[in-house]
Short mmCIF file of C-alpha atoms and ligand atoms in Angstrom, two decimals:
data_model
loop_
_atom_site.label_atom_id
_atom_site.label_comp_id
_atom_site.label_asym_id
_atom_site.label_seq_id
_atom_site.Cartn_x
_atom_site.Cartn_y
_atom_site.Cartn_z
CA UNK G 8 -10.53 4.92 -1.05
CA UNK G 9 -12.23 4.32 -4.74
CA UNK G 10 -13.26 0.68 -5.66
CA UNK G 11 -10.09 0.34 -7.70
CA UNK G 12 -7.70 0.94 -4.97
CA UNK G 13 -9.70 -1.74 -3.17
CA UNK G 14 -9.87 -4.46 -5.28
CA UNK G 15 -6.82 -4.25 -7.45
CA UNK G 16 -4.81 -7.49 -6.95
CA UNK G 17 -7.43 -9.35 -4.70
CA UNK G 18 -8.22 -12.80 -5.16
CA UNK G 19 -12.09 -13.88 -4.84
CA UNK G 20 -12.97 -17.54 -4.67
CA UNK G 21 -16.28 -17.19 -6.69
CA UNK G 22 -18.88 -20.16 -6.04
CA UNK G 23 -21.65 -20.30 -8.47
CA UNK G 24 -24.63 -22.13 -7.15
CA UNK G 25 -27.72 -23.25 -9.13
CA UNK G 26 -29.81 -20.95 -9.91
CA UNK G 27 -31.11 -18.71 -12.92
CA UNK G 28 -29.25 -15.52 -11.51
CA UNK G 29 -26.10 -17.40 -12.42
CA UNK G 30 -25.84 -15.56 -15.73
CA UNK G 31 -25.71 -12.25 -13.75
CA UNK G 32 -22.59 -14.28 -12.03
CA UNK G 33 -20.56 -14.22 -15.45
CA UNK G 34 -21.36 -10.11 -15.64
CA UNK G 35 -19.90 -10.27 -11.92
CA UNK G 36 -16.76 -11.70 -12.81
CA UNK G 37 -16.12 -9.18 -15.81
CA UNK G 38 -16.74 -6.63 -13.37
CA UNK G 39 -14.44 -7.61 -11.08
CA UNK G 40 -11.54 -8.54 -13.20
CA UNK G 41 -11.99 -4.83 -14.87
CA UNK G 42 -10.92 -4.29 -11.17
CA UNK G 43 -7.98 -5.98 -11.27
CA UNK G 44 -9.20 -8.86 -9.19
CA UNK G 45 -7.82 -12.38 -9.71
CA UNK G 46 -11.50 -14.34 -9.99
CA UNK G 47 -11.39 -18.15 -9.36
CA UNK G 48 -14.80 -19.95 -9.72
CA UNK G 49 -16.21 -23.11 -8.72
CA UNK G 50 -19.42 -24.10 -9.97
CA UNK G 51 -21.55 -26.71 -8.75
CA UNK G 52 -23.57 -29.12 -10.31
CA UNK G 53 -26.66 -27.00 -10.25
CA UNK G 54 -24.71 -24.13 -11.32
CA UNK G 55 -23.72 -25.65 -14.67
CA UNK G 56 -26.83 -26.15 -15.40
CA UNK G 57 -27.65 -22.59 -16.00
CA UNK G 58 -24.13 -21.29 -17.37
CA UNK G 59 -20.99 -23.51 -19.01
CA UNK G 60 -17.90 -24.09 -17.33
CA UNK G 61 -16.46 -22.31 -20.68
CA UNK G 62 -17.88 -19.40 -20.34
CA UNK G 63 -16.82 -19.03 -16.95
CA UNK G 64 -13.48 -20.08 -17.54
CA UNK G 65 -13.20 -17.55 -20.79
CA UNK G 66 -14.21 -14.41 -18.62
CA UNK G 67 -12.40 -15.29 -15.46
CA UNK G 68 -9.38 -16.49 -17.67
CA UNK G 69 -8.60 -19.25 -15.04
CA UNK G 70 -9.57 -23.08 -14.81
CA UNK G 71 -12.86 -23.66 -13.87
CA UNK G 72 -13.16 -25.88 -10.52
CA UNK G 73 -16.54 -28.24 -10.70
CA UNK G 74 -15.50 -32.08 -9.23
CA UNK G 75 -14.45 -32.62 -5.83
CA UNK G 76 -12.93 -35.90 -6.93
CA UNK G 77 -11.38 -34.77 -9.91
CA UNK G 78 -8.03 -36.51 -9.47
CA UNK G 79 -6.36 -34.13 -11.82
CA UNK G 80 -7.75 -30.96 -9.95
CA UNK G 81 -7.15 -32.30 -6.82
CA UNK G 82 -3.50 -33.21 -7.45
CA UNK G 83 -3.14 -29.20 -9.09
CA UNK G 84 -5.01 -27.27 -6.69
CA UNK G 85 -6.71 -29.26 -4.04
CA UNK G 86 -9.54 -28.18 -2.07
CA UNK G 87 -8.53 -27.04 0.78
CA UNK G 88 -5.61 -24.71 -1.40
CA UNK G 89 -8.51 -23.46 -3.34
CA UNK G 90 -10.50 -22.42 -0.17
CA UNK G 91 -7.47 -20.76 1.35
CA UNK G 92 -5.84 -19.08 -1.71
CA UNK G 93 -8.49 -16.38 -1.74
CA UNK G 94 -8.90 -13.04 0.15
CA UNK G 95 -12.85 -13.61 0.00
CA UNK G 96 -14.96 -16.57 -1.20
CA UNK G 97 -18.17 -14.90 -2.69
CA UNK G 98 -21.44 -17.37 -2.99
CA UNK G 99 -23.28 -15.69 -6.25
CA UNK G 100 -25.94 -16.94 -6.67
CA UNK G 101 -26.66 -18.71 -3.31
CA UNK G 102 -29.33 -21.07 -3.81
CA UNK G 103 -31.73 -21.87 -0.88
CA UNK G 104 -30.06 -25.32 -0.94
CA UNK G 105 -26.51 -24.03 -0.87
CA UNK G 106 -27.51 -21.96 2.03
CA UNK G 107 -28.83 -24.99 3.85
CA UNK G 108 -25.63 -27.18 3.55
CA UNK G 109 -23.47 -24.23 4.77
CA UNK G 110 -25.64 -23.78 7.85
CA UNK G 111 -25.45 -27.71 8.06
CA UNK G 112 -22.06 -27.89 7.77
CA UNK G 113 -22.42 -30.08 4.60
CA UNK G 114 -19.36 -30.72 2.39
CA UNK G 115 -20.96 -33.44 -0.31
CA UNK G 116 -19.39 -31.52 -3.45
CA UNK G 117 -16.63 -29.30 -3.89
CA UNK G 118 -18.40 -25.77 -3.27
CA UNK G 119 -19.67 -27.00 0.11
CA UNK G 120 -16.48 -28.35 0.86
CA UNK G 121 -14.26 -25.31 0.01
CA UNK G 122 -17.05 -23.35 2.26
CA UNK G 123 -16.11 -25.25 5.04
CA UNK G 124 -12.47 -25.72 4.90
CA UNK G 125 -12.05 -22.34 4.22
CA UNK G 126 -10.42 -19.54 6.81
CA UNK G 127 -11.41 -16.83 4.84
CA UNK G 128 -14.71 -14.54 5.38
CA UNK G 129 -17.96 -15.37 2.91
CA UNK G 130 -19.87 -13.13 1.07
CA UNK G 131 -23.17 -14.89 0.06
CA UNK G 132 -25.70 -13.07 -2.68
CA UNK G 133 -28.99 -15.19 -1.84
CA UNK G 134 -31.19 -15.99 -4.74
CA UNK G 135 -34.42 -17.68 -4.92
CA UNK G 136 -38.16 -17.85 -5.42
CA UNK G 137 -39.49 -15.56 -2.54
CA UNK G 138 -41.61 -18.33 -0.74
CA UNK G 139 -38.45 -19.98 -0.47
CA UNK G 140 -36.77 -16.77 0.63
CA UNK G 141 -39.22 -16.12 3.48
CA UNK G 142 -39.45 -19.91 4.45
CA UNK G 143 -38.72 -20.10 8.43
CA UNK G 144 -35.84 -22.83 7.47
CA UNK G 145 -34.01 -20.34 4.95
CA UNK G 146 -34.91 -17.67 7.47
CA UNK G 147 -33.03 -20.02 10.22
CA UNK G 148 -30.35 -20.80 7.96
CA UNK G 149 -29.35 -17.09 7.26
CA UNK G 150 -29.61 -15.95 10.97
CA UNK G 151 -27.04 -19.02 11.67
CA UNK G 152 -24.74 -17.82 8.86
CA UNK G 153 -24.72 -14.21 10.07
CA UNK G 154 -24.17 -15.27 13.44
CA UNK G 155 -20.72 -16.67 12.40
CA UNK G 156 -20.22 -13.87 10.69
CA UNK G 157 -21.23 -14.71 6.99
CA UNK G 158 -21.60 -11.81 5.23
CA UNK G 159 -24.78 -10.76 2.74
CA UNK G 160 -25.92 -8.67 -0.17
CA UNK G 161 -29.33 -9.04 -0.89
CA UNK G 162 -31.48 -9.96 -2.21
CA UNK G 163 -33.51 -7.68 -4.08
CA UNK G 164 -37.24 -7.46 -4.34
CA UNK G 165 -38.98 -7.17 -7.77
CA UNK G 166 -40.50 -9.50 -10.69
CA UNK G 167 -38.71 -12.73 -10.32
CA UNK G 168 -37.51 -15.33 -13.08
CA UNK G 169 -40.66 -17.59 -11.46
CA UNK G 170 -42.97 -14.67 -12.45
CA UNK G 171 -43.84 -14.22 -8.72
CA UNK G 172 -42.91 -10.96 -7.24
CA UNK G 173 -41.02 -10.23 -4.05
CA UNK G 174 -37.69 -10.33 -2.17
CA UNK G 175 -35.73 -13.24 -3.71
CA UNK G 176 -33.65 -12.11 -6.99
CA UNK G 177 -29.91 -11.64 -6.17
CA UNK G 178 -28.18 -8.15 -6.37
CA UNK G 179 -27.07 -6.54 -9.21
CA UNK G 180 -23.55 -7.36 -10.03
CA UNK G 181 -22.41 -3.98 -9.35
CA UNK G 182 -23.60 -4.30 -5.92
CA UNK G 183 -22.25 -7.04 -4.77
CA UNK G 184 -18.94 -5.68 -6.22
CA UNK G 185 -19.68 -2.87 -3.89
CA UNK G 186 -20.46 -5.16 -1.13
CA UNK G 187 -16.78 -6.70 -1.87
CA UNK G 188 -15.33 -3.20 -1.93
CA UNK G 189 -16.98 -2.40 1.77
CA UNK G 190 -15.38 -5.77 2.72
CA UNK G 191 -11.86 -4.79 1.42
CA UNK G 192 -12.81 -1.15 3.00
CA UNK G 193 -13.34 -2.37 6.69
CA UNK G 194 -10.32 -5.18 6.26
CA UNK G 195 -7.85 -1.98 4.93
CA UNK G 196 -5.84 -0.39 7.55
CA UNK G 197 -6.66 3.18 9.12
CA UNK G 198 -5.44 5.83 6.42
CA UNK G 199 -5.06 8.95 8.35
CA UNK G 200 -3.02 10.96 6.01
CA UNK G 201 -5.53 10.54 3.06
CA UNK G 202 -5.87 13.95 1.24
CA UNK G 203 -2.37 14.95 2.17
CA UNK G 204 0.53 15.32 -0.19
CA UNK G 205 4.09 14.26 1.63
CA UNK G 206 7.53 15.58 0.00
CA UNK G 207 10.22 13.40 0.50
CA UNK G 208 13.64 13.02 -0.14
CA UNK G 209 16.03 10.50 0.21
CA UNK G 210 19.33 9.30 -0.70
CA UNK G 211 23.20 10.86 -1.66
CA UNK G 212 23.45 13.61 -4.10
CA UNK G 213 26.30 13.16 -6.55
CA UNK G 214 28.02 16.44 -7.33
CA UNK G 215 30.24 16.53 -10.63
CA UNK G 216 33.82 17.09 -10.96
CA UNK G 217 33.82 16.59 -14.63
CA UNK G 218 32.01 14.80 -16.93
CA UNK G 219 32.87 11.38 -15.63
CA UNK G 220 33.91 12.42 -12.38
CA UNK G 221 31.61 12.92 -9.00
CA UNK G 222 31.82 13.17 -5.21
CA UNK G 223 29.31 11.16 -2.75
CA UNK G 224 28.54 9.90 0.22
CA UNK G 225 27.57 6.66 1.80
CA UNK G 226 23.80 7.19 1.93
CA UNK G 227 22.06 4.16 1.08
CA UNK G 228 18.33 6.03 0.54
CA UNK G 229 16.90 3.05 3.24
CA UNK G 230 15.65 5.93 5.57
CA UNK G 231 14.30 8.38 3.44
CA UNK G 232 12.54 5.45 1.00
CA UNK G 233 11.24 3.90 4.35
CA UNK G 234 9.54 6.87 5.20
CA UNK G 235 8.04 7.50 2.07
CA UNK G 236 6.62 4.09 1.89
CA UNK G 237 5.30 4.39 5.59
CA UNK G 238 3.40 8.04 5.00
CA UNK G 239 1.97 6.08 1.55
CA UNK G 240 0.61 3.35 3.66
CA UNK G 241 -0.88 6.05 6.16
CA UNK G 242 -2.97 7.39 2.77
CA UNK G 243 -0.67 10.18 1.87
CA UNK G 244 0.25 11.02 -1.57
CA UNK G 245 3.94 10.59 -1.69
CA UNK G 246 6.27 12.47 -4.03
CA UNK G 247 9.80 10.85 -3.01
CA UNK G 248 12.84 12.96 -4.56
CA UNK G 249 15.82 10.54 -4.57
CA UNK G 250 19.44 10.82 -5.20
CA UNK G 251 21.07 7.91 -6.79
CA UNK G 252 20.11 4.59 -4.72
CA UNK G 253 19.88 1.15 -5.31
CA UNK G 254 16.83 1.02 -3.21
CA UNK G 255 13.36 0.11 -5.12
CA UNK G 256 10.99 2.36 -5.65
CA UNK G 257 8.79 2.75 -2.38
CA UNK G 258 5.11 1.13 -3.20
CA UNK G 259 2.24 4.05 -3.14
CA UNK G 260 5.13 6.70 -4.09
CA UNK G 261 5.72 8.91 -7.11
CA UNK G 262 9.57 9.05 -7.33
CA UNK G 263 11.47 11.29 -9.03
CA UNK G 264 15.37 10.86 -9.80
CA UNK G 265 17.55 13.30 -9.39
CA UNK G 266 21.42 13.31 -9.14
CA UNK G 267 22.84 16.67 -7.75
CA UNK G 268 21.48 19.14 -4.84
CA UNK G 269 20.25 21.55 -7.15
CA UNK G 270 18.27 19.30 -8.98
CA UNK G 271 16.84 18.18 -5.72
CA UNK G 272 15.62 21.40 -4.53
CA UNK G 273 14.57 22.19 -7.88
CA UNK G 274 12.23 19.13 -7.79
CA UNK G 275 11.44 19.52 -4.53
CA UNK G 276 10.03 23.40 -5.07
CA UNK G 277 8.41 21.75 -8.33
CA UNK G 278 6.68 19.52 -6.25
CA UNK G 279 5.08 22.11 -3.81
CA UNK G 280 2.52 22.58 -2.06
CA UNK G 281 2.93 19.71 0.50
CA UNK G 282 1.25 19.55 3.70
CA UNK G 283 4.59 17.71 5.17
CA UNK G 284 7.81 17.69 3.50
CA UNK G 285 10.57 14.82 5.20
CA UNK G 286 14.06 15.62 4.44
CA UNK G 287 16.13 12.36 5.35
CA UNK G 288 18.66 12.76 2.03
CA UNK G 289 22.30 12.95 2.86
CA UNK G 290 22.61 16.27 0.57
CA UNK G 291 26.22 17.35 -0.55
CA UNK G 292 27.00 20.39 1.33
CA UNK G 293 29.36 21.16 -1.50
CA UNK G 294 29.23 21.32 -5.24
CA UNK G 295 32.25 21.28 -7.45
CA UNK G 296 32.22 24.44 -10.34
CA UNK G 297 32.45 20.95 -12.75
CA UNK G 298 34.89 20.84 -15.53
CA UNK G 299 32.98 21.36 -19.08
CA UNK G 300 36.07 18.48 -20.18
CA UNK G 301 37.32 15.10 -18.66
CA UNK G 302 40.17 16.83 -16.55
CA UNK G 303 43.54 15.31 -17.79
CA UNK G 304 46.72 14.32 -15.75
CA UNK G 305 49.06 17.04 -17.83
CA UNK G 306 52.24 16.50 -15.27
CA UNK G 307 51.08 19.73 -13.65
CA UNK G 308 50.14 17.93 -10.34
CA UNK G 309 46.40 17.40 -9.13
CA UNK G 310 43.92 20.00 -10.45
CA UNK G 311 42.57 22.79 -8.03
CA UNK G 312 38.92 22.04 -7.25
CA UNK G 313 37.11 24.97 -6.38
CA UNK G 314 34.06 24.38 -4.62
CA UNK G 315 30.71 26.42 -4.16
CA UNK G 316 28.01 25.76 -1.24
CA UNK G 317 24.91 23.77 -2.08
CA UNK G 318 21.79 24.93 -1.68
CA UNK G 319 20.30 23.92 1.51
CA UNK G 320 17.26 21.81 0.97
CA UNK G 321 15.52 21.63 4.50
CA UNK G 322 16.25 25.28 5.17
CA UNK G 323 14.31 26.19 1.77
CA UNK G 324 11.05 24.53 2.31
CA UNK G 325 11.31 25.88 6.36
CA UNK G 326 11.30 29.44 5.05
CA UNK G 327 8.06 30.83 5.77
CA UNK G 328 5.73 31.74 2.87
CA UNK G 329 2.34 30.72 1.45
CA UNK G 330 3.86 27.22 0.06
CA UNK G 331 5.74 26.51 3.40
CA UNK G 332 4.92 22.69 4.02
CA UNK G 333 2.69 22.57 7.18
CA UNK G 334 5.14 20.87 8.80
CA UNK G 335 8.71 20.44 7.98
CA UNK G 336 11.18 17.42 9.37
CA UNK G 337 14.66 17.29 8.97
CA UNK G 338 17.18 14.66 10.11
CA UNK G 339 20.08 15.40 11.57
CA UNK G 340 23.20 13.28 11.46
CA UNK G 341 25.68 13.83 14.33
CA UNK G 342 28.54 12.23 15.66
CA UNK G 343 28.98 14.25 19.02
CA UNK G 344 26.77 15.49 21.38
CA UNK G 345 23.83 14.29 19.42
CA UNK G 346 20.67 16.13 20.81
CA UNK G 347 22.84 19.81 21.30
CA UNK G 348 24.09 19.61 17.96
CA UNK G 349 20.59 18.68 16.58
CA UNK G 350 18.52 21.06 18.60
CA UNK G 351 20.67 23.74 17.43
CA UNK G 352 20.31 22.38 13.38
CA UNK G 353 16.35 22.55 14.02
CA UNK G 354 16.71 26.27 15.36
CA UNK G 355 19.30 27.48 12.25
CA UNK G 356 17.18 25.38 9.32
CA UNK G 357 13.65 26.86 10.82
CA UNK G 358 11.98 23.35 10.65
CA UNK G 359 9.42 22.17 13.15
CA UNK G 360 10.98 18.82 13.66
CA UNK G 361 14.16 17.30 13.53
CA UNK G 362 15.08 13.46 14.06
CA UNK G 363 18.93 12.88 15.22
CA UNK G 364 20.54 9.86 15.27
CA UNK G 365 23.97 9.39 16.24
CA UNK G 366 26.26 8.43 12.88
CA UNK G 367 29.50 8.18 15.20
CA UNK G 368 31.75 5.91 13.56
CA UNK G 369 30.87 2.30 14.57
CA UNK G 370 27.19 3.00 14.85
CA UNK G 371 26.56 0.95 11.47
CA UNK G 372 24.11 3.80 10.62
CA UNK G 373 25.52 5.32 7.36
CA UNK G 374 24.02 2.05 4.88
CA UNK G 375 22.91 -0.05 7.89
CA UNK G 376 19.65 -1.24 8.75
CA UNK G 377 18.98 0.22 11.95
CA UNK G 378 19.08 3.74 13.27
CA UNK G 379 19.05 5.12 17.07
CA UNK G 380 17.02 8.10 16.66
CA UNK G 381 15.77 11.11 19.13
CA UNK G 382 12.72 13.31 17.87
CA UNK G 383 13.03 16.75 19.01
CA UNK G 384 9.67 19.21 18.40
CA UNK G 385 9.29 22.38 19.78
CA UNK G 386 12.43 24.04 18.86
CA UNK G 387 14.37 21.39 19.97
CA UNK G 388 12.36 21.85 23.39
CA UNK G 389 10.71 17.78 23.63
CA UNK G 390 12.65 15.24 22.93
CA UNK G 391 11.73 11.95 22.61
CA UNK G 392 14.26 9.07 22.45
CA UNK G 393 12.96 5.72 20.69
CA UNK G 394 14.46 2.40 20.82
CA UNK G 395 17.05 1.57 18.87
CA UNK G 396 14.99 0.02 15.81
CA UNK G 397 14.93 -1.11 12.43
CA UNK G 398 15.03 1.47 9.54
CA UNK G 399 11.55 1.04 8.44
CA UNK G 400 10.33 0.87 12.00
CA UNK G 401 11.66 4.05 12.64
CA UNK G 402 9.98 5.28 9.41
CA UNK G 403 6.52 3.57 10.38
CA UNK G 404 6.64 5.40 13.80
CA UNK G 405 7.48 8.90 12.08
CA UNK G 406 4.90 8.04 9.95
CA UNK G 407 2.58 7.48 13.06
CA UNK G 408 4.12 10.86 14.68
CA UNK G 409 2.79 12.70 11.56
CA UNK G 410 -0.52 11.06 11.47
CA UNK G 411 -1.01 12.40 15.14
CA UNK G 412 0.50 15.40 14.45
CA UNK G 413 -2.58 16.06 11.46
CA UNK G 414 -5.24 14.62 13.28
CA UNK G 415 -5.12 15.86 16.77
N1 LIG J 21 19.71 19.06 4.09
C1 LIG J 21 19.37 19.63 2.98
N2 LIG J 21 20.25 19.99 2.39
C2 LIG J 21 21.34 20.21 2.43
C3 LIG J 21 22.02 19.95 3.57
C4 LIG J 21 21.21 19.14 4.32
O1 LIG J 21 18.05 19.58 2.89
N3 LIG J 21 22.34 21.04 1.52
C5 LIG J 21 18.87 18.60 5.09
C6 LIG J 21 18.82 17.20 5.32
O2 LIG J 21 18.39 16.15 4.65
C7 LIG J 21 19.02 16.35 7.01
C8 LIG J 21 19.20 18.00 7.30
O3 LIG J 21 19.20 18.79 6.16
O4 LIG J 21 17.83 16.64 7.17
C9 LIG J 21 20.84 17.92 7.99
O5 LIG J 21 21.55 17.15 7.23
P1 LIG J 21 23.14 17.11 7.81
O6 LIG J 21 23.77 16.58 7.29
O7 LIG J 21 22.72 16.36 9.52
O8 LIG J 21 23.83 18.46 8.43
P2 LIG J 21 23.54 19.61 7.72
O9 LIG J 21 23.13 20.33 7.35
O10 LIG J 21 24.99 18.68 6.41
O11 LIG J 21 25.11 20.33 9.06
P3 LIG J 21 26.24 19.67 9.03
O12 LIG J 21 26.92 19.18 8.22
O13 LIG J 21 27.06 21.28 9.78
O14 LIG J 21 26.20 19.03 10.51
#
């Protein structure tokens, strides 16, 4: 995953302690903001000798917190909330003094209190004179902090502001950004489908009768949308071709909206090649030869509606050929002899897997929230029956199964 994707929307509590390197923290704020982070800053008394609250606040576009004893800050935010409303606490620069206080568990100002009160991971970017860095006291403090799980980036070696040469320079802002991104990469859930393109169909189709009327079905699009979201969570690039639904666009999927079965097929074919296709749409089997004008009651009785068969999208995508997805999965909505009919459907349509669900009256599946499903694979010869579960869980399970298929 790119730094941008890892950092976008992350909340960073940046503690700026006293050190000449504090000027680099201004640059750090800018780099984090550019990547979509929300950066809230605490400036220690020492830190504010090197950078001003005004510049920190201007760059972070947030109020800067400096004082443990500020009644207004405490009423608005409170140091406990401040320390918890972050995804990561970063101390940059981390002076020898603040490292010592952290190791000892002191809490005599806002920064150290927040560090003691936080339940979030902490990353320090030490910055100090080389002799202070190599001093046994600092060494012991760093060892203690690391044993407690505090993460560290730097310090670098080189010319120092004090004129000496050696280790103690704060890491460059981009190296700190990389360390922050590395932290979030470790936290990110596994993405076994990264690099794969998944095509998903969802929802009903609307088939026009005339310019103002259509027939439709009761599909809500919940299952297909949940499948698209689950595949995206596992890292797939997802194209969701959806008929008219009230479902919100799933996070991480590119959504193409269509009305009719023929539009759905055209959108799917245009989205190829894909590694996996999951057809969850309840595509209308028939369409009308739609009238060009609104049908009128003209006293001659109801109009004669002529039906034509719609293309079968699942069967079309399953057809052998250079752009056939490596795995094509269909759904079978059945009201009786569920496994038998689903197996026959799998073979007839030529797909690889079929998820069979019972839509008999009273099952509550169509438009409902939960689904009793069986996964048929190997020409319908293997059947996995999954416990009745919410559509999100069915989707997550299917996405895991697809990931297993591609990784083993
Ligand atoms: N499907 C499709 N295009 C169609 C009809 C169905 O892609 N024109 C797909 C559905 O998305 C689903 C699978 O085929 O994955 C089976 O849908 P279902 O409605 O159960 O089956 P039908 O093909 O309509 O068969 P029948 O009505 O005989 O049960």
